[in-house]
Structure formats: structure tokens, C-alpha cells
């Protein structure tokens, strides 16, 4: 059958380039079509999509699965499948920057376990000088520090399940001069 369509046209008379968009719906999707540029479909919604699949709040925060986003982008699921996937499918294998965080100051990754019986929250921090700190949430509690100069500080023990390279335990032999 016919797809009901609303056509939006800009004729170029106001100094803008001519452009035509269709807003339409059918049994397979609601969509916005860019008629001027090859009838591509940059925006589609399938029937049965859940409430608040995409929600834009007053300050411009975007909620995916929530109508109350607490961040500029907030993804919420309650089915055990909340995740973010960044996938590059270019056929040529190459190093690509797929995830970038830029801040005017130190940058933090916060990993929070909300399970009350868990061992606590952890922070991963990159400081101004490039030092990495990994530790329990709270000021000055760092289990691992990798300083920008290469020094590593570990509050706990180092346990290996493999072997060291040749000679790594020479300091423990009676012949080793301290």
C-alpha cells in the first residue's frame, strides 16, 4: 500500500541550497528520508521499539533506554545487556583511534560496582604528568601506580604463574653480590 508521507522542501530562495526531506511511516518503520541525496534513510524507528529508546532531555542530555538521563549520554538497561559497542568494519587492517577522551585537566575512568556485597569501588585515574593510578574509591588509596617515568608501585603482592626471563631470580642466589 501507499506510505503516508510528509514532504519538507527548501527551494533555495532564502540563499540556502535546495533540499527535500520526506517524513514517512510504513509497516516496517517510521523514517526520515534525504530525498535530495539519493533517498538515504539517516533516521529509522522500527515498530515495537521500547518507550524512551532515544530520549533528548531539556539540557540536551540523550537517554538511551531512559527518559531521565544523568549525563550527556546515558545508556540504561535492566536486562543484563547494557553496553556500548564501537565497531570499525573497514576492510583494511590498520591502527585507528576508536575511543578518545579529552579533558582540560586530569581524566578519570570510574568503575563502580553497585553490588553491596562486592569488594568496593575502583578508580582509574590519569594525572597531568601521565601517571596512572588504580585503586579503591577514595582519596589517596592506590593499589597500583604507574608513574610517567616508568616506576611501578604495587601495594600488594606480585604473583606469577609463568617463568621469568633468564636470570630474573639471580639476586636470591648466594653468589649474587648485593
PDB file of C-alpha atoms in Angstrom:
ATOM      1  CA  UNK A   1       0.000   0.000   0.000  1.00  0.00           C
ATOM      2  CA  UNK A   2       0.852   3.644  -0.004  1.00  0.00           C
ATOM      3  CA  UNK A   3       3.225   5.019   2.608  1.00  0.00           C
ATOM      4  CA  UNK A   4       1.840   8.235   4.144  1.00  0.00           C
ATOM      5  CA  UNK A   5       4.468  10.930   3.541  1.00  0.00           C
ATOM      6  CA  UNK A   6       5.092  14.471   4.697  1.00  0.00           C
ATOM      7  CA  UNK A   7       7.449  16.263   2.310  1.00  0.00           C
ATOM      8  CA  UNK A   8       9.622  19.092   3.612  1.00  0.00           C
ATOM      9  CA  UNK A   9      11.218  21.193   0.883  1.00  0.00           C
ATOM     10  CA  UNK A  10      13.632  24.075   0.911  1.00  0.00           C
ATOM     11  CA  UNK A  11      13.520  25.721  -2.511  1.00  0.00           C
ATOM     12  CA  UNK A  12      16.757  27.724  -2.271  1.00  0.00           C
ATOM     13  CA  UNK A  13      15.048  31.127  -2.377  1.00  0.00           C
ATOM     14  CA  UNK A  14      16.468  32.209   1.019  1.00  0.00           C
ATOM     15  CA  UNK A  15      20.078  31.631  -0.002  1.00  0.00           C
ATOM     16  CA  UNK A  16      20.202  28.057   1.301  1.00  0.00           C
ATOM     17  CA  UNK A  17      20.798  25.121  -1.020  1.00  0.00           C
ATOM     18  CA  UNK A  18      17.625  23.345  -2.171  1.00  0.00           C
ATOM     19  CA  UNK A  19      16.867  20.295  -0.013  1.00  0.00           C
ATOM     20  CA  UNK A  20      13.982  17.817   0.203  1.00  0.00           C
ATOM     21  CA  UNK A  21      13.183  15.529   3.142  1.00  0.00           C
ATOM     22  CA  UNK A  22      10.372  13.002   3.479  1.00  0.00           C
ATOM     23  CA  UNK A  23       8.942  12.020   6.856  1.00  0.00           C
ATOM     24  CA  UNK A  24       7.007   8.807   6.461  1.00  0.00           C
ATOM     25  CA  UNK A  25       5.938   5.556   8.045  1.00  0.00           C
ATOM     26  CA  UNK A  26       5.064   2.062   6.944  1.00  0.00           C
ATOM     27  CA  UNK A  27       4.539  -1.348   8.500  1.00  0.00           C
ATOM     28  CA  UNK A  28       8.336  -1.793   8.718  1.00  0.00           C
ATOM     29  CA  UNK A  29       9.483   1.617  10.048  1.00  0.00           C
ATOM     30  CA  UNK A  30       8.991   5.291  10.667  1.00  0.00           C
ATOM     31  CA  UNK A  31      11.736   7.175   8.857  1.00  0.00           C
ATOM     32  CA  UNK A  32      13.188  10.422   7.638  1.00  0.00           C
ATOM     33  CA  UNK A  33      14.474  10.195   4.072  1.00  0.00           C
ATOM     34  CA  UNK A  34      17.035  12.551   2.494  1.00  0.00           C
ATOM     35  CA  UNK A  35      15.435  12.743  -0.952  1.00  0.00           C
ATOM     36  CA  UNK A  36      17.994  15.234  -2.301  1.00  0.00           C
ATOM     37  CA  UNK A  37      20.960  12.962  -1.599  1.00  0.00           C
ATOM     38  CA  UNK A  38      19.954   9.612  -3.044  1.00  0.00           C
ATOM     39  CA  UNK A  39      16.960   8.889  -0.794  1.00  0.00           C
ATOM     40  CA  UNK A  40      19.152   7.675   2.065  1.00  0.00           C
ATOM     41  CA  UNK A  41      17.432   6.898   5.386  1.00  0.00           C
ATOM     42  CA  UNK A  42      19.547   8.512   8.143  1.00  0.00           C
ATOM     43  CA  UNK A  43      16.853   8.037  10.806  1.00  0.00           C
ATOM     44  CA  UNK A  44      14.582   4.999  11.315  1.00  0.00           C
ATOM     45  CA  UNK A  45      12.429   3.595  14.109  1.00  0.00           C
ATOM     46  CA  UNK A  46      11.095   0.053  13.912  1.00  0.00           C
ATOM     47  CA  UNK A  47       7.605  -0.782  15.206  1.00  0.00           C
ATOM     48  CA  UNK A  48       7.725  -2.196  18.728  1.00  0.00           C
ATOM     49  CA  UNK A  49      10.724  -0.129  19.840  1.00  0.00           C
ATOM     50  CA  UNK A  50      10.518   0.317  23.627  1.00  0.00           C
ATOM     51  CA  UNK A  51       9.462   3.531  25.346  1.00  0.00           C
ATOM     52  CA  UNK A  52      12.332   6.037  25.703  1.00  0.00           C
ATOM     53  CA  UNK A  53      14.531   4.123  23.264  1.00  0.00           C
ATOM     54  CA  UNK A  54      16.050   7.524  22.491  1.00  0.00           C
ATOM     55  CA  UNK A  55      15.117  10.482  24.678  1.00  0.00           C
ATOM     56  CA  UNK A  56      16.506  14.024  24.416  1.00  0.00           C
ATOM     57  CA  UNK A  57      16.120  15.904  27.689  1.00  0.00           C
ATOM     58  CA  UNK A  58      15.804  19.670  28.208  1.00  0.00           C
ATOM     59  CA  UNK A  59      19.542  20.390  28.729  1.00  0.00           C
ATOM     60  CA  UNK A  60      20.358  18.290  25.642  1.00  0.00           C
ATOM     61  CA  UNK A  61      21.255  15.104  27.515  1.00  0.00           C
ATOM     62  CA  UNK A  62      20.480  11.972  25.497  1.00  0.00           C
ATOM     63  CA  UNK A  63      18.990   8.942  27.186  1.00  0.00           C
ATOM     64  CA  UNK A  64      19.052   5.539  25.533  1.00  0.00           C
ATOM     65  CA  UNK A  65      16.573   3.425  27.445  1.00  0.00           C
ATOM     66  CA  UNK A  66      15.868   6.194  29.964  1.00  0.00           C
ATOM     67  CA  UNK A  67      13.743   9.335  29.999  1.00  0.00           C
ATOM     68  CA  UNK A  68      15.891  10.777  32.826  1.00  0.00           C
ATOM     69  CA  UNK A  69      19.476  10.855  31.538  1.00  0.00           C
ATOM     70  CA  UNK A  70      22.052  11.780  34.201  1.00  0.00           C
ATOM     71  CA  UNK A  71      24.836  12.583  31.701  1.00  0.00           C
ATOM     72  CA  UNK A  72      25.213  13.943  28.172  1.00  0.00           C
ATOM     73  CA  UNK A  73      24.865  10.296  27.037  1.00  0.00           C
ATOM     74  CA  UNK A  74      23.220   7.826  29.423  1.00  0.00           C
ATOM     75  CA  UNK A  75      22.609   4.192  28.429  1.00  0.00           C
ATOM     76  CA  UNK A  76      20.266   2.259  30.743  1.00  0.00           C
ATOM     77  CA  UNK A  77      19.167  -1.342  30.521  1.00  0.00           C
ATOM     78  CA  UNK A  78      17.770  -3.731  33.125  1.00  0.00           C
ATOM     79  CA  UNK A  79      18.141  -6.960  31.146  1.00  0.00           C
ATOM     80  CA  UNK A  80      21.883  -7.537  31.665  1.00  0.00           C
ATOM     81  CA  UNK A  81      22.778  -6.159  28.219  1.00  0.00           C
ATOM     82  CA  UNK A  82      23.823  -2.528  28.881  1.00  0.00           C
ATOM     83  CA  UNK A  83      26.951  -1.927  26.814  1.00  0.00           C
ATOM     84  CA  UNK A  84      28.490   0.340  24.229  1.00  0.00           C
ATOM     85  CA  UNK A  85      29.983  -1.088  21.049  1.00  0.00           C
ATOM     86  CA  UNK A  86      32.326   0.840  18.777  1.00  0.00           C
ATOM     87  CA  UNK A  87      32.933  -1.204  15.624  1.00  0.00           C
ATOM     88  CA  UNK A  88      35.005  -0.286  12.572  1.00  0.00           C
ATOM     89  CA  UNK A  89      34.417  -2.565   9.588  1.00  0.00           C
ATOM     90  CA  UNK A  90      36.857  -1.095   7.059  1.00  0.00           C
ATOM     91  CA  UNK A  91      38.371  -3.979   5.067  1.00  0.00           C
ATOM     92  CA  UNK A  92      41.911  -2.656   5.534  1.00  0.00           C
ATOM     93  CA  UNK A  93      43.532  -3.639   8.822  1.00  0.00           C
ATOM     94  CA  UNK A  94      45.027  -0.502  10.368  1.00  0.00           C
ATOM     95  CA  UNK A  95      45.516   1.215  13.716  1.00  0.00           C
ATOM     96  CA  UNK A  96      42.547   3.512  14.304  1.00  0.00           C
ATOM     97  CA  UNK A  97      41.545   5.787  17.140  1.00  0.00           C
ATOM     98  CA  UNK A  98      38.182   4.310  18.131  1.00  0.00           C
ATOM     99  CA  UNK A  99      37.765   5.745  21.596  1.00  0.00           C
ATOM    100  CA  UNK A 100      39.065   9.098  22.755  1.00  0.00           C
ATOM    101  CA  UNK A 101      38.598  11.053  25.960  1.00  0.00           C
ATOM    102  CA  UNK A 102      39.842  14.631  26.031  1.00  0.00           C
ATOM    103  CA  UNK A 103      39.757  16.865  29.081  1.00  0.00           C
ATOM    104  CA  UNK A 104      41.315  20.166  30.111  1.00  0.00           C
ATOM    105  CA  UNK A 105      42.953  18.511  33.128  1.00  0.00           C
ATOM    106  CA  UNK A 106      43.333  15.011  34.568  1.00  0.00           C
ATOM    107  CA  UNK A 107      40.992  12.377  33.184  1.00  0.00           C
ATOM    108  CA  UNK A 108      39.304   9.660  35.217  1.00  0.00           C
ATOM    109  CA  UNK A 109      37.599   6.405  34.421  1.00  0.00           C
ATOM    110  CA  UNK A 110      35.244   5.434  37.232  1.00  0.00           C
ATOM    111  CA  UNK A 111      34.353   1.789  37.552  1.00  0.00           C
ATOM    112  CA  UNK A 112      31.657   1.380  40.176  1.00  0.00           C
ATOM    113  CA  UNK A 113      30.269  -1.888  41.458  1.00  0.00           C
ATOM    114  CA  UNK A 114      26.829  -1.186  42.947  1.00  0.00           C
ATOM    115  CA  UNK A 115      26.591  -4.671  44.486  1.00  0.00           C
ATOM    116  CA  UNK A 116      26.593  -4.086  48.270  1.00  0.00           C
ATOM    117  CA  UNK A 117      28.414  -7.372  48.896  1.00  0.00           C
ATOM    118  CA  UNK A 118      31.216  -6.587  46.462  1.00  0.00           C
ATOM    119  CA  UNK A 119      34.731  -5.564  47.438  1.00  0.00           C
ATOM    120  CA  UNK A 120      34.163  -1.896  46.690  1.00  0.00           C
ATOM    121  CA  UNK A 121      34.516   0.710  44.007  1.00  0.00           C
ATOM    122  CA  UNK A 122      37.618   1.330  41.953  1.00  0.00           C
ATOM    123  CA  UNK A 123      39.020   4.379  40.203  1.00  0.00           C
ATOM    124  CA  UNK A 124      41.366   4.510  37.264  1.00  0.00           C
ATOM    125  CA  UNK A 125      42.972   7.941  37.005  1.00  0.00           C
ATOM    126  CA  UNK A 126      45.413   9.511  34.558  1.00  0.00           C
ATOM    127  CA  UNK A 127      47.137  12.522  36.086  1.00  0.00           C
ATOM    128  CA  UNK A 128      48.544  15.650  34.421  1.00  0.00           C
ATOM    129  CA  UNK A 129      52.036  14.147  34.100  1.00  0.00           C
ATOM    130  CA  UNK A 130      50.750  10.860  32.635  1.00  0.00           C
ATOM    131  CA  UNK A 131      50.847   8.863  35.877  1.00  0.00           C
ATOM    132  CA  UNK A 132      48.231   6.092  36.043  1.00  0.00           C
ATOM    133  CA  UNK A 133      46.618   5.283  39.386  1.00  0.00           C
ATOM    134  CA  UNK A 134      44.362   2.311  40.055  1.00  0.00           C
ATOM    135  CA  UNK A 135      42.761   1.934  43.457  1.00  0.00           C
ATOM    136  CA  UNK A 136      39.721   1.765  45.651  1.00  0.00           C
ATOM    137  CA  UNK A 137      37.441   4.786  45.558  1.00  0.00           C
ATOM    138  CA  UNK A 138      38.636   7.411  47.985  1.00  0.00           C
ATOM    139  CA  UNK A 139      41.451   9.909  48.195  1.00  0.00           C
ATOM    140  CA  UNK A 140      44.987   8.545  48.476  1.00  0.00           C
ATOM    141  CA  UNK A 141      44.058   4.851  48.248  1.00  0.00           C
ATOM    142  CA  UNK A 142      46.009   3.449  45.303  1.00  0.00           C
ATOM    143  CA  UNK A 143      46.851  -0.222  44.897  1.00  0.00           C
ATOM    144  CA  UNK A 144      48.810   0.292  41.650  1.00  0.00           C
ATOM    145  CA  UNK A 145      50.656   3.383  40.450  1.00  0.00           C
ATOM    146  CA  UNK A 146      52.485   3.541  37.122  1.00  0.00           C
ATOM    147  CA  UNK A 147      54.434   6.795  37.151  1.00  0.00           C
ATOM    148  CA  UNK A 148      55.097   8.692  33.944  1.00  0.00           C
ATOM    149  CA  UNK A 149      58.829   7.889  34.282  1.00  0.00           C
ATOM    150  CA  UNK A 150      58.099   4.154  34.315  1.00  0.00           C
ATOM    151  CA  UNK A 151      58.255   3.427  38.051  1.00  0.00           C
ATOM    152  CA  UNK A 152      55.603   0.968  39.249  1.00  0.00           C
ATOM    153  CA  UNK A 153      54.318   0.844  42.823  1.00  0.00           C
ATOM    154  CA  UNK A 154      52.151  -2.070  43.915  1.00  0.00           C
ATOM    155  CA  UNK A 155      50.613  -2.110  47.395  1.00  0.00           C
ATOM    156  CA  UNK A 156      50.031  -5.863  47.365  1.00  0.00           C
ATOM    157  CA  UNK A 157      51.975  -8.896  46.189  1.00  0.00           C
ATOM    158  CA  UNK A 158      53.103  -9.873  42.701  1.00  0.00           C
ATOM    159  CA  UNK A 159      52.095 -13.404  41.769  1.00  0.00           C
ATOM    160  CA  UNK A 160      53.134 -15.089  38.541  1.00  0.00           C
ATOM    161  CA  UNK A 161      52.004 -18.335  37.026  1.00  0.00           C
ATOM    162  CA  UNK A 162      54.749 -18.444  34.410  1.00  0.00           C
ATOM    163  CA  UNK A 163      58.501 -18.238  34.468  1.00  0.00           C
ATOM    164  CA  UNK A 164      60.698 -15.131  34.485  1.00  0.00           C
ATOM    165  CA  UNK A 165      63.169 -14.456  31.724  1.00  0.00           C
ATOM    166  CA  UNK A 166      66.580 -15.997  32.305  1.00  0.00           C
ATOM    167  CA  UNK A 167      68.351 -14.679  35.374  1.00  0.00           C
ATOM    168  CA  UNK A 168      65.442 -12.838  36.963  1.00  0.00           C
ATOM    169  CA  UNK A 169      65.997 -14.514  40.325  1.00  0.00           C
ATOM    170  CA  UNK A 170      69.797 -14.135  40.452  1.00  0.00           C
ATOM    171  CA  UNK A 171      69.522 -11.687  43.349  1.00  0.00           C
ATOM    172  CA  UNK A 172      68.331 -14.573  45.526  1.00  0.00           C
ATOM    173  CA  UNK A 173      71.288 -16.846  44.779  1.00  0.00           C
ATOM    174  CA  UNK A 174      74.060 -16.998  47.394  1.00  0.00           C
ATOM    175  CA  UNK A 175      76.690 -15.886  44.814  1.00  0.00           C
ATOM    176  CA  UNK A 176      74.901 -12.604  43.919  1.00  0.00           C
ATOM    177  CA  UNK A 177      76.747  -9.593  45.313  1.00  0.00           C
ATOM    178  CA  UNK A 178      74.395  -7.016  46.820  1.00  0.00           C
TER     179      UNK A 178
END
